[in-house]
mmCIF file of C-alpha atoms in Angstrom:
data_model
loop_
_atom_site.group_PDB
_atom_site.id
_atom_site.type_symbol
_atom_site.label_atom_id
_atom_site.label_comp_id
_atom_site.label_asym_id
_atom_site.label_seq_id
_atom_site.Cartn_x
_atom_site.Cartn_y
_atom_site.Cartn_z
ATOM 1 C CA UNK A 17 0.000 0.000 0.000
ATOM 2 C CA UNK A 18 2.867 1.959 1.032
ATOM 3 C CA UNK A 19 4.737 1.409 -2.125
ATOM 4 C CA UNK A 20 1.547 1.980 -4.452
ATOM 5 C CA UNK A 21 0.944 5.212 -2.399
ATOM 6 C CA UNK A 22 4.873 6.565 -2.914
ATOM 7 C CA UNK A 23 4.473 5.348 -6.854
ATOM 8 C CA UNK A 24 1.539 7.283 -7.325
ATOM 9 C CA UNK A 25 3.184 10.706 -5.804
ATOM 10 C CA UNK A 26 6.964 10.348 -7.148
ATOM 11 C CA UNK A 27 8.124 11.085 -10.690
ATOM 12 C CA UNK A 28 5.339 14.083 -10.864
ATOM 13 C CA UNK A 29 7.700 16.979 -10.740
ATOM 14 C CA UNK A 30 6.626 19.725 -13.208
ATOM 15 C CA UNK A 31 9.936 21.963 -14.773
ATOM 16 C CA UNK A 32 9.203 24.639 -11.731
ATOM 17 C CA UNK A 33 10.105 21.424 -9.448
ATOM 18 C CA UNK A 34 12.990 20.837 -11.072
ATOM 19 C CA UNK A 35 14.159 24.925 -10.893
ATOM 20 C CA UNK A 36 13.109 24.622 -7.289
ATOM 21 C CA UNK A 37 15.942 22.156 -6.807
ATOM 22 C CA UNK A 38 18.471 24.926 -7.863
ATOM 23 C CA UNK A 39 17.798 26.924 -4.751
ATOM 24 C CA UNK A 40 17.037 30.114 -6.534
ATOM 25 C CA UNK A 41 16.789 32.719 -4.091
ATOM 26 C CA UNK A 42 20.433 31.782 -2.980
ATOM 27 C CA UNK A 43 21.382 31.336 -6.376
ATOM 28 C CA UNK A 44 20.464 35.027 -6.866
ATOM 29 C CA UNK A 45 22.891 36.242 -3.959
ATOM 30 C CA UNK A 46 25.696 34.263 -5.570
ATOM 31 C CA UNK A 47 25.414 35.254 -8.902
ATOM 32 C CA UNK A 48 25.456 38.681 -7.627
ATOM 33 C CA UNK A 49 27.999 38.735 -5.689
ATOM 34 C CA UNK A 50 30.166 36.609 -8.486
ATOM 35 C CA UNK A 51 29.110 39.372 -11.055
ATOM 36 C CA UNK A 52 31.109 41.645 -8.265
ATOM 37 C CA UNK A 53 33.880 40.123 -8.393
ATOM 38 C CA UNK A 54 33.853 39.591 -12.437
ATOM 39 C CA UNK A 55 33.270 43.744 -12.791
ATOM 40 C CA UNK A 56 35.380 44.693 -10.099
ATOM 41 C CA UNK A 57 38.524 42.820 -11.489
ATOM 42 C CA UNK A 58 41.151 44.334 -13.946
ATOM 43 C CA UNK A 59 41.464 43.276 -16.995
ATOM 44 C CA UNK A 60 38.993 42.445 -19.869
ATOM 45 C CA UNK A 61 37.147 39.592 -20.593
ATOM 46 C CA UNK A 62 34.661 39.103 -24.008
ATOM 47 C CA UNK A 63 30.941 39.962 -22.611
ATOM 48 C CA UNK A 64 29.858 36.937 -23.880
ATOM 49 C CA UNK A 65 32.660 34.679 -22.072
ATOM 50 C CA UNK A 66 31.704 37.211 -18.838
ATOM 51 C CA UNK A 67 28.298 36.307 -19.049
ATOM 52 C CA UNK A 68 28.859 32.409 -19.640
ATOM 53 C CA UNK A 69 31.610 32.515 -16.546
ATOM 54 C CA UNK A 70 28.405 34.369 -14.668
ATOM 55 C CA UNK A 71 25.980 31.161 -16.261
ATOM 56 C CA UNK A 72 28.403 28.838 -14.889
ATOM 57 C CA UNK A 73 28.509 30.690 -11.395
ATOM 58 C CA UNK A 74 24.788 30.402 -11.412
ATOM 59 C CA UNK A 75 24.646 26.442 -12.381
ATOM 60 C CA UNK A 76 26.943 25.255 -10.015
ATOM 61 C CA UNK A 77 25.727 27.227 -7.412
ATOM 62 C CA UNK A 78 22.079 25.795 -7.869
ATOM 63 C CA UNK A 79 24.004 22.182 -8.991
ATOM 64 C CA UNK A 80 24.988 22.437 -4.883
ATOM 65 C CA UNK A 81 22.047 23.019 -3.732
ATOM 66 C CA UNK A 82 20.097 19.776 -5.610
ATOM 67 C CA UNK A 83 22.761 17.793 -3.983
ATOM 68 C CA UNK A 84 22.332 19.011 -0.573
ATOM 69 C CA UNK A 85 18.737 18.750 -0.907
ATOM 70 C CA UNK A 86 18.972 14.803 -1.798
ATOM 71 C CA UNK A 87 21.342 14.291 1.079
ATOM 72 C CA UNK A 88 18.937 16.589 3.468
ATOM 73 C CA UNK A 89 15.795 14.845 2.572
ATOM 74 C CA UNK A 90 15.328 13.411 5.199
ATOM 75 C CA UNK A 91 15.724 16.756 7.513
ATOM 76 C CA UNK A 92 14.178 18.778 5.056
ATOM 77 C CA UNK A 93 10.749 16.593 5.733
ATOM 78 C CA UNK A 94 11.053 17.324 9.315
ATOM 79 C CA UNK A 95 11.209 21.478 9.098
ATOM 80 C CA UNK A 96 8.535 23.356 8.199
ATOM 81 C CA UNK A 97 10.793 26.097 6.343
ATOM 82 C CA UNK A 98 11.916 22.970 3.732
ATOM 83 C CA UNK A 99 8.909 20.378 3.741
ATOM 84 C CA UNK A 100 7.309 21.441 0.900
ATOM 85 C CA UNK A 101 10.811 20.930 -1.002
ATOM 86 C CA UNK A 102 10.309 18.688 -4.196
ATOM 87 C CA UNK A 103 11.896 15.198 -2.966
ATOM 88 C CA UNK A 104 10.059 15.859 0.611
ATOM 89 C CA UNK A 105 6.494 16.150 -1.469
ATOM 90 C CA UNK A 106 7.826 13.060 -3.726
ATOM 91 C CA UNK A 107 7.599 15.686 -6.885
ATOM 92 C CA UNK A 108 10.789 14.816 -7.628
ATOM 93 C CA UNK A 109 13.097 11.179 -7.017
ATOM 94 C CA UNK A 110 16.106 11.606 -4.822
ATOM 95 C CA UNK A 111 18.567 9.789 -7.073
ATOM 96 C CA UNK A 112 16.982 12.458 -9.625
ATOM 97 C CA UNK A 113 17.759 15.081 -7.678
ATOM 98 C CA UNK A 114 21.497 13.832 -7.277
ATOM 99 C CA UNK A 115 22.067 13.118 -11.128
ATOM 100 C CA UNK A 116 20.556 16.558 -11.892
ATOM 101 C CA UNK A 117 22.819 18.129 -9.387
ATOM 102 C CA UNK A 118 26.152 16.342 -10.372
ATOM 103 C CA UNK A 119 25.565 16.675 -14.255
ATOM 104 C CA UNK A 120 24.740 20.728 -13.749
ATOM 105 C CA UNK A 121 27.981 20.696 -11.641
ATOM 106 C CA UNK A 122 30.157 18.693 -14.163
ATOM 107 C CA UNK A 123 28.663 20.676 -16.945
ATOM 108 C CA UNK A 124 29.135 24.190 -15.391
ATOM 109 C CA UNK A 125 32.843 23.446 -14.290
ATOM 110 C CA UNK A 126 33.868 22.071 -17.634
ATOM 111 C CA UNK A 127 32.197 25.418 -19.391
ATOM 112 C CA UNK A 128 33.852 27.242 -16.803
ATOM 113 C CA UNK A 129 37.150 25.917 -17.892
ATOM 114 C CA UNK A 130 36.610 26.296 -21.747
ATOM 115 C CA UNK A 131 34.963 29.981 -21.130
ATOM 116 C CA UNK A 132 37.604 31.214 -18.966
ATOM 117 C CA UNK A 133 40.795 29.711 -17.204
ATOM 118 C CA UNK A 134 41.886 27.119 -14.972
ATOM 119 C CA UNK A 135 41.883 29.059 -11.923
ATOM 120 C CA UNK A 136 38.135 29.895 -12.043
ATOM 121 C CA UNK A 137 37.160 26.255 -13.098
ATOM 122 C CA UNK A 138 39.219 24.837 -10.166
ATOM 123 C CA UNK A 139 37.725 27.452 -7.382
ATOM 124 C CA UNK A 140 34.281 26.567 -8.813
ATOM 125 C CA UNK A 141 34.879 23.045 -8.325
ATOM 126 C CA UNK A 142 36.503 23.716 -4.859
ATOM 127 C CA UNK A 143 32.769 25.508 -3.938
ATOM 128 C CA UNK A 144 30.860 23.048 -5.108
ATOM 129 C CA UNK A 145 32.785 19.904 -3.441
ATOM 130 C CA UNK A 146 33.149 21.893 0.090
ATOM 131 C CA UNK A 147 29.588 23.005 -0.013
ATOM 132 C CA UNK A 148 28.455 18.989 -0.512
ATOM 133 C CA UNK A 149 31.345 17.321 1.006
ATOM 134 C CA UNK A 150 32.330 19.773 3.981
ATOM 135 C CA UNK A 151 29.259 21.704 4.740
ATOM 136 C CA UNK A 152 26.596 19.089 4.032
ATOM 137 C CA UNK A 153 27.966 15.403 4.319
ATOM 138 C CA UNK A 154 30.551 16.393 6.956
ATOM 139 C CA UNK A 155 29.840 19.372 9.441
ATOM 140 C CA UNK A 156 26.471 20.339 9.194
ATOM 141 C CA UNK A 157 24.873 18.096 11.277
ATOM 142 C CA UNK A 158 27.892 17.682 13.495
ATOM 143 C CA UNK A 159 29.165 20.733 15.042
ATOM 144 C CA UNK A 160 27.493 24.406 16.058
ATOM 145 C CA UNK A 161 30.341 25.671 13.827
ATOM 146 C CA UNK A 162 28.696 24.707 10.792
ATOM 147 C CA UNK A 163 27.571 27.713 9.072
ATOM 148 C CA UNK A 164 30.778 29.308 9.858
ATOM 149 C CA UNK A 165 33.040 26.972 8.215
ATOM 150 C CA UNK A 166 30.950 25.607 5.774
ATOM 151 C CA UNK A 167 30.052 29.311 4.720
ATOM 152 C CA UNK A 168 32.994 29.463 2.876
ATOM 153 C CA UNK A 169 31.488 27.634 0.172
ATOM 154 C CA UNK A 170 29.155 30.797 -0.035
ATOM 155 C CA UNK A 171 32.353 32.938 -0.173
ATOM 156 C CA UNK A 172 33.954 31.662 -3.058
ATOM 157 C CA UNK A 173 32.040 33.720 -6.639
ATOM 158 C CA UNK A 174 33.412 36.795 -5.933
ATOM 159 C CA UNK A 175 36.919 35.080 -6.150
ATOM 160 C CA UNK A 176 35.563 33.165 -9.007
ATOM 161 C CA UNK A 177 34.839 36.329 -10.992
ATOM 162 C CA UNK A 178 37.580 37.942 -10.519
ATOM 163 C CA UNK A 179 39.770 34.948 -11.620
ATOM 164 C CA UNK A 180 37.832 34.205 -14.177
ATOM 165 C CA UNK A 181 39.075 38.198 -15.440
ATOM 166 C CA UNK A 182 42.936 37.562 -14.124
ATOM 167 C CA UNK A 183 43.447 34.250 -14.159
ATOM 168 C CA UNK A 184 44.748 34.476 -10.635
ATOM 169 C CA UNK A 185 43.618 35.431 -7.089
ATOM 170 C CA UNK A 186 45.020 38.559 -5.038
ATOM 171 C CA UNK A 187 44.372 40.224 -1.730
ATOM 172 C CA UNK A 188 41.495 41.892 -3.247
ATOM 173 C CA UNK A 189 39.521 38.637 -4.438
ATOM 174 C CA UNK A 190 40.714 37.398 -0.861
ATOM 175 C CA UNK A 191 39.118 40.714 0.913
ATOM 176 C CA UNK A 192 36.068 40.043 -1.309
ATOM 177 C CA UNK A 193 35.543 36.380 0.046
ATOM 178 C CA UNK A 194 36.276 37.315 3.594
ATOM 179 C CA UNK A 195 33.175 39.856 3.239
ATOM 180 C CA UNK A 196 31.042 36.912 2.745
ATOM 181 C CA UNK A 197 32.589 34.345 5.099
ATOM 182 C CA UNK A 198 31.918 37.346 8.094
ATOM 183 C CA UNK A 199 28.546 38.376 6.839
ATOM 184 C CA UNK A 200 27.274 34.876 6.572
ATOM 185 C CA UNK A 201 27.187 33.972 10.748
ATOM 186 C CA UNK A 202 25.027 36.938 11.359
ATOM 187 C CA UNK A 203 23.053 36.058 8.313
ATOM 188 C CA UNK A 204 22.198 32.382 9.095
ATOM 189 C CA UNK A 205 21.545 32.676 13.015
ATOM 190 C CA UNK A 206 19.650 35.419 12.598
ATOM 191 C CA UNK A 207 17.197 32.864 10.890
ATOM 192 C CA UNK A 208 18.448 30.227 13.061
ATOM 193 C CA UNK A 209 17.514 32.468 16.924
ATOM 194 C CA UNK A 210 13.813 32.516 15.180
ATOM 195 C CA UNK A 211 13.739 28.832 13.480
ATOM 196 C CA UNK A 212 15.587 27.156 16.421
ATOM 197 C CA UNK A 213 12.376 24.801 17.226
ATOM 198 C CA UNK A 214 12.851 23.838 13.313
ATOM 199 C CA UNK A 215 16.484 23.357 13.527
ATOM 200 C CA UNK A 216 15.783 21.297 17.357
ATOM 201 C CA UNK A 217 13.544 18.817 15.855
ATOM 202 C CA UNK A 218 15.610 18.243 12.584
ATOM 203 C CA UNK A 219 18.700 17.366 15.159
ATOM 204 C CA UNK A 220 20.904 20.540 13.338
ATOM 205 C CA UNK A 221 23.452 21.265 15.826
ATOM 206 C CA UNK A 222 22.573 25.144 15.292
ATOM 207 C CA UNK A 223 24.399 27.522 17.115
ATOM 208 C CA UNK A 224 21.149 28.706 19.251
ATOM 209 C CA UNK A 225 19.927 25.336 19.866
ATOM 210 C CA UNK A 226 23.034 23.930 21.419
ATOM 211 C CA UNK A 227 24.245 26.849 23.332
ATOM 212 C CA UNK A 228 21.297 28.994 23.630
ATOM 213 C CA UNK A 229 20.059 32.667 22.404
ATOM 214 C CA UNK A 230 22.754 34.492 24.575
ATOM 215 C CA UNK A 231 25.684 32.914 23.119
ATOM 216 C CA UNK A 232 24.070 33.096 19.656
ATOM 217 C CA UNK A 233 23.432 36.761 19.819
ATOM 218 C CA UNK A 234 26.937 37.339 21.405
ATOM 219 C CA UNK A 235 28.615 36.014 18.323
ATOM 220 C CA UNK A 236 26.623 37.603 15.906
ATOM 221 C CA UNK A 237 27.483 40.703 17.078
ATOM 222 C CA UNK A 238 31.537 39.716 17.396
ATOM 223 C CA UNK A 239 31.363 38.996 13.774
ATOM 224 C CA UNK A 240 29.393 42.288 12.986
ATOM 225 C CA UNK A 241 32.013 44.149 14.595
ATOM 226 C CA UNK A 242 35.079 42.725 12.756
ATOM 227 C CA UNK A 243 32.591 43.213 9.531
ATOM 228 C CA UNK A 244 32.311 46.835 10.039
ATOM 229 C CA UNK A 245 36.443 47.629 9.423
ATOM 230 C CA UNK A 246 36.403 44.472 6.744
ATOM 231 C CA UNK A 247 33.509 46.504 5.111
ATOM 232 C CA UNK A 248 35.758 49.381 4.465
ATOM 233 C CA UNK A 249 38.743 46.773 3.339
ATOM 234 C CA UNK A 250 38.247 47.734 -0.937
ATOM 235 C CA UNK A 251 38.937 51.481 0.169
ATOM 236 C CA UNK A 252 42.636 50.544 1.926
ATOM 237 C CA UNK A 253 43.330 48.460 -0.876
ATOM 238 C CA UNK A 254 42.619 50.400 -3.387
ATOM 239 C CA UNK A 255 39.775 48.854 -5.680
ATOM 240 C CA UNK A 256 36.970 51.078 -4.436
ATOM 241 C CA UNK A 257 36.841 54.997 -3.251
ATOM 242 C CA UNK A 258 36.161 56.505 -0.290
ATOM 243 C CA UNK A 259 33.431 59.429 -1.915
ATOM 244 C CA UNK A 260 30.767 56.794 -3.260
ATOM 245 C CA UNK A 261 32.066 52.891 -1.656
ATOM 246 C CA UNK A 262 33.300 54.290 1.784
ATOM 247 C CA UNK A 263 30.594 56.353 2.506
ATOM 248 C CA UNK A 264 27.894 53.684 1.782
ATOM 249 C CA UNK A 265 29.813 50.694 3.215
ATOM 250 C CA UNK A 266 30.570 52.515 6.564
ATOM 251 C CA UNK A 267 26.432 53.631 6.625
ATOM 252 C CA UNK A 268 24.916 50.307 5.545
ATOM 253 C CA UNK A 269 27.353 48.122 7.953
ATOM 254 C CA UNK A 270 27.014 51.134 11.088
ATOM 255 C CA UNK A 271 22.968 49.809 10.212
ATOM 256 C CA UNK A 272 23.828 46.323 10.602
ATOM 257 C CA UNK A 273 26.187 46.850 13.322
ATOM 258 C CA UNK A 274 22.996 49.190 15.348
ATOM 259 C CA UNK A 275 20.600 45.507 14.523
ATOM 260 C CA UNK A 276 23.314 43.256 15.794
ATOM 261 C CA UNK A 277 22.534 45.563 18.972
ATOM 262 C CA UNK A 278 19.138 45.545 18.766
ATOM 263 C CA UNK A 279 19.301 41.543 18.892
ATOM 264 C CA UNK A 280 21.225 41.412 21.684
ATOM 265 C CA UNK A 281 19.309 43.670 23.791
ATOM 266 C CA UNK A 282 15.742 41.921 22.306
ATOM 267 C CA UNK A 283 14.731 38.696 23.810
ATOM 268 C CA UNK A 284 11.964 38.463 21.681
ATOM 269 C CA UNK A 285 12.463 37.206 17.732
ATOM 270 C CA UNK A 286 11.575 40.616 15.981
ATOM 271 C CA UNK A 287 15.063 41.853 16.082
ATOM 272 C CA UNK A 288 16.219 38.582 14.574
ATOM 273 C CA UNK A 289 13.651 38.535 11.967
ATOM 274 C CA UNK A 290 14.700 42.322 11.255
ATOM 275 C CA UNK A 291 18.200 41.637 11.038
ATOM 276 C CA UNK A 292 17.924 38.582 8.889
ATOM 277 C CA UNK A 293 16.047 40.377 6.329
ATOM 278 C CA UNK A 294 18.541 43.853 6.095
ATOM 279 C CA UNK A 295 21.569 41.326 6.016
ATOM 280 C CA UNK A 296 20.302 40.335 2.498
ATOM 281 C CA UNK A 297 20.075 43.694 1.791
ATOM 282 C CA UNK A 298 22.981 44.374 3.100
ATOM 283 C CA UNK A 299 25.324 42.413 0.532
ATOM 284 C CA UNK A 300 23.304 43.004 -2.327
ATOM 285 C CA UNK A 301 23.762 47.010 -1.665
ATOM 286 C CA UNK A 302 27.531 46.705 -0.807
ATOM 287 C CA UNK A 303 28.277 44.550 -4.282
ATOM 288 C CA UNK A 304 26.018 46.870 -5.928
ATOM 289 C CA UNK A 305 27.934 49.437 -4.526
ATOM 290 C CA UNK A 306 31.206 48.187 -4.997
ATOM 291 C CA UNK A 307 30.164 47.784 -8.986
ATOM 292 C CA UNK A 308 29.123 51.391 -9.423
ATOM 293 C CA UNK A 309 32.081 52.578 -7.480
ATOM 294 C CA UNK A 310 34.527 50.423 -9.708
ATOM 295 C CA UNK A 311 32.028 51.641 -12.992
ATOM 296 C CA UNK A 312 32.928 55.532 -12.040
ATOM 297 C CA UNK A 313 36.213 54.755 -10.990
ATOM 298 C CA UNK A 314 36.946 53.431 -14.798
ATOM 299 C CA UNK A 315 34.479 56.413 -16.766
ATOM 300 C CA UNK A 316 36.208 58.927 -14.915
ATOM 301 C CA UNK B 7 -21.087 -0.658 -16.272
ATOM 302 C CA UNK B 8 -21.578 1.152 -13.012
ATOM 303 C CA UNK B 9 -21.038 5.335 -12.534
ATOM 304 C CA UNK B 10 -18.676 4.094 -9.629
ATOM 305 C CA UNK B 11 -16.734 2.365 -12.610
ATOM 306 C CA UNK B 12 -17.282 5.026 -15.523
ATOM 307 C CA UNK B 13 -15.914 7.614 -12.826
ATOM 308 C CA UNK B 14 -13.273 6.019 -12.185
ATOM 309 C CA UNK B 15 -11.947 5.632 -15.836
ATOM 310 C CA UNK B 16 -12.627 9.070 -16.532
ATOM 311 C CA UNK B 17 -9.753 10.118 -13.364
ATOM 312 C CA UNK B 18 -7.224 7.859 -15.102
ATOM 313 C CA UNK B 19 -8.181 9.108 -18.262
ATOM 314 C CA UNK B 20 -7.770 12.569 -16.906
ATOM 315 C CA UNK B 21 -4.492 11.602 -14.877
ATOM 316 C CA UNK B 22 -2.979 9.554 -18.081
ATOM 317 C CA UNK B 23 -3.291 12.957 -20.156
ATOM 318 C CA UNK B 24 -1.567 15.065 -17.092
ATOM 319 C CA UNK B 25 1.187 12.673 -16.737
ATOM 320 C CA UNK B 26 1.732 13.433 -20.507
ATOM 321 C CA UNK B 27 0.934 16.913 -20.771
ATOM 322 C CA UNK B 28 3.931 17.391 -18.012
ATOM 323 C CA UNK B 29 6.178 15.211 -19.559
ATOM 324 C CA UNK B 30 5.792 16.657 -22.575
ATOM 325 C CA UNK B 31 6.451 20.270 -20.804
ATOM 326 C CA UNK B 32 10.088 18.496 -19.244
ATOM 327 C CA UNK B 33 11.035 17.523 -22.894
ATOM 328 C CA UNK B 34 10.754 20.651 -24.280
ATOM 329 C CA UNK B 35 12.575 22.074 -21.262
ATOM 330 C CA UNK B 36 14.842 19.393 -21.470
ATOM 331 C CA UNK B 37 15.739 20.311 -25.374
ATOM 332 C CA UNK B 38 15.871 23.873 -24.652
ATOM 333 C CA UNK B 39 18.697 23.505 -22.708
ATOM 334 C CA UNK B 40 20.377 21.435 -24.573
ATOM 335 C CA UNK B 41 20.429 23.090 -27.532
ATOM 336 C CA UNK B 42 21.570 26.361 -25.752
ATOM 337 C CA UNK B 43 24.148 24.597 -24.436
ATOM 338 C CA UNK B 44 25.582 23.833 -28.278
ATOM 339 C CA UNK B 45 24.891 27.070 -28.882
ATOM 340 C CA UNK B 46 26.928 28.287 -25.605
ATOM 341 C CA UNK B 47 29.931 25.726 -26.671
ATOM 342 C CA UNK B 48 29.793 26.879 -30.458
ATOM 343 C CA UNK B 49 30.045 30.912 -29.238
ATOM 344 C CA UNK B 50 32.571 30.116 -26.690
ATOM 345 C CA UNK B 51 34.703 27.839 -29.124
ATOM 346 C CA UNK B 52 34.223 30.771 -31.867
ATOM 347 C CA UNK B 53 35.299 33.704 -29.202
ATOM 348 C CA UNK B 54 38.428 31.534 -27.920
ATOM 349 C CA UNK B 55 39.505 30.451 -31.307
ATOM 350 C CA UNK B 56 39.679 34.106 -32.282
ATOM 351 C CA UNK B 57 42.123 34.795 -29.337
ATOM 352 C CA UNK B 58 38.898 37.293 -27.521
ATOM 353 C CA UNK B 59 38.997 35.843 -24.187
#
């Protein structure tokens, strides 16, 4: 019965299913934030071959996420955030889900390579096996560190972009991914302090499950604080000015710095939910920032 | 035949022509992306051949 029941739900998935898979509101952060790093970097590199190197970003990012969500299906049932996934509502076959994730991830690497260079093709690899291997197989359900380490899989398109222009990776493709390794703690347990009960009953070792709301809030803020200075990194070094970038990054991160605050003080959620929310903003409008910056930097 | 009976082959009818109707929909996805990948492979072989990248 069980088996007739499971054959008459699985296999259904419409094409939306399968884009679902891809993760697309993440995918949207990354390919941002990728661009960045692609228009930020010296050099020049064909629009076309810029815009495939961007494609490839994009497919490998959302090639990560069908993986993870075949190895989290069983998790993703459990939380009410991911339960209506398409392998937890049997749209879509697991072992589906995995093919369609590693043939994206081959495919996108291997365009990568012929698009740009070596260097970009091997860092986009690199994201896409520590995002499966380290962050989901490996840490993830292990330690309250997860997010921290494993968001370095998150870091990497910024330094893909820019290699993909140079060939190579300097201290300002390095400043670029440590932007997004600091950013994401605050990020992720700012949803984590208001999904904890999700996280609990999944058995994720989240940071605010484990060792509470204090500790949580305590290190969101520490990594805030080193953000702020971090923020203003592209002006020290160079690639961005202090007129249009400075200005911005020092207002939007003194913002997220003042809801790191408010989150400590709150003992209620609505801080959390507030800060969660601006963080997104928050990287979109220092990329975007960083791009314009970089766009009247080269006019002028 | 029974309206039990004759209701019951009009929902497999009716499920038969969805199963097909979406399958249909994933081939033509399916294609679509394949053949812009040839295409992407062609333009990127073209721009790389002509020393642009």
């Amino acid at each position: 019965m069980a088996q007739t029941a499971y054959q008459l739900v699985s296999g259904q998935g419409e094409v939306r299913d399968y884009f679902a898979l891809l993760k697309p509101r993440v995918m949207s952060l990354v390919v941002f934030t990728g661009f960045a790093g692609l228009a930020v970097a010296p050099g020049d590199l064909h629009p076309v071959l810029a815009a495939v190197a961007v494609l490839c970003i994009a497919v490998a990012s959302g090639a990560a996420g069908a993986i993870n969500m075949w190895y989290d299906r069983d998790i993703d049932a459990v939380m009410e955030r991911t339960r209506h996934r398409p392998i937890p509502t049997g749209k879509v076959e697991p072992s589906e889900a995995l093919a369609f994730g590693v043939i994206l991830a081959s495919g996108a690497i291997m365009l990568m390579f012929l698009a740009t260079n070596a260097v970009a093709a091997g860092l986009l690899a690199a994201a896409v096996l520590f995002y499966v291997f380290v962050y989901t197989i490996w840490l993830k359900r292990r330690t309250t560190q997860n997010i921290v380490i494993g968001g370095a899989a998150g870091a990497f398109p910024p330094a893909i972009g820019w290699a993909a222009v140079t060939g190579d990776v300097g201290i300002e493709a390095a400043i670029l991914f440590l932007l997004i390794f600091f950013w994401t703690p605050p990020h992720f347990w700012a949803l984590a302090l208001y999904r904890k009960g999700d996280y609990a009953a999944a058995g994720v070792p989240m940071l605010p499950v484990v060792h509470g709301a204090r500790e949580t809030k305590r290190q969101m803020l520490l990594y805030t604080v080193f953000l702020v200075p971090l923020s203003l990194a592209p002006c020290f070094f160079g690639f961005a000015g202090w007129p249009i970038y400075g200005a911005a990054a020092a207002a939007l991160s003194l913002i997220f710095l003042a809801l790191a605050i408010a989150v400590w003080r709150d003992e209620s959620d609505r801080s959390a939910k507030r800060m969660f929310g601006y963080s997104i903003f928050y990287l979109f409008g220092l990329f975007a920032i960083l791009i314009a910056d970089n766009a009247l930097m080269t006019t002028v | 035949m029974t309206t039990t009976t004759m209701t019951d082959s009009n929902e497999k009818h009716d499920q038969s022509n969805d199963m097909k109707r979406r399958q249909r929909r994933k081939n033509l996805a399916l294609m679509a992306v394949l053949v812009g990948w040839v295409v992407v492979l062609y333009l990127v072989a073209i721009l790389r051949m002509s020393g642009e990248g």
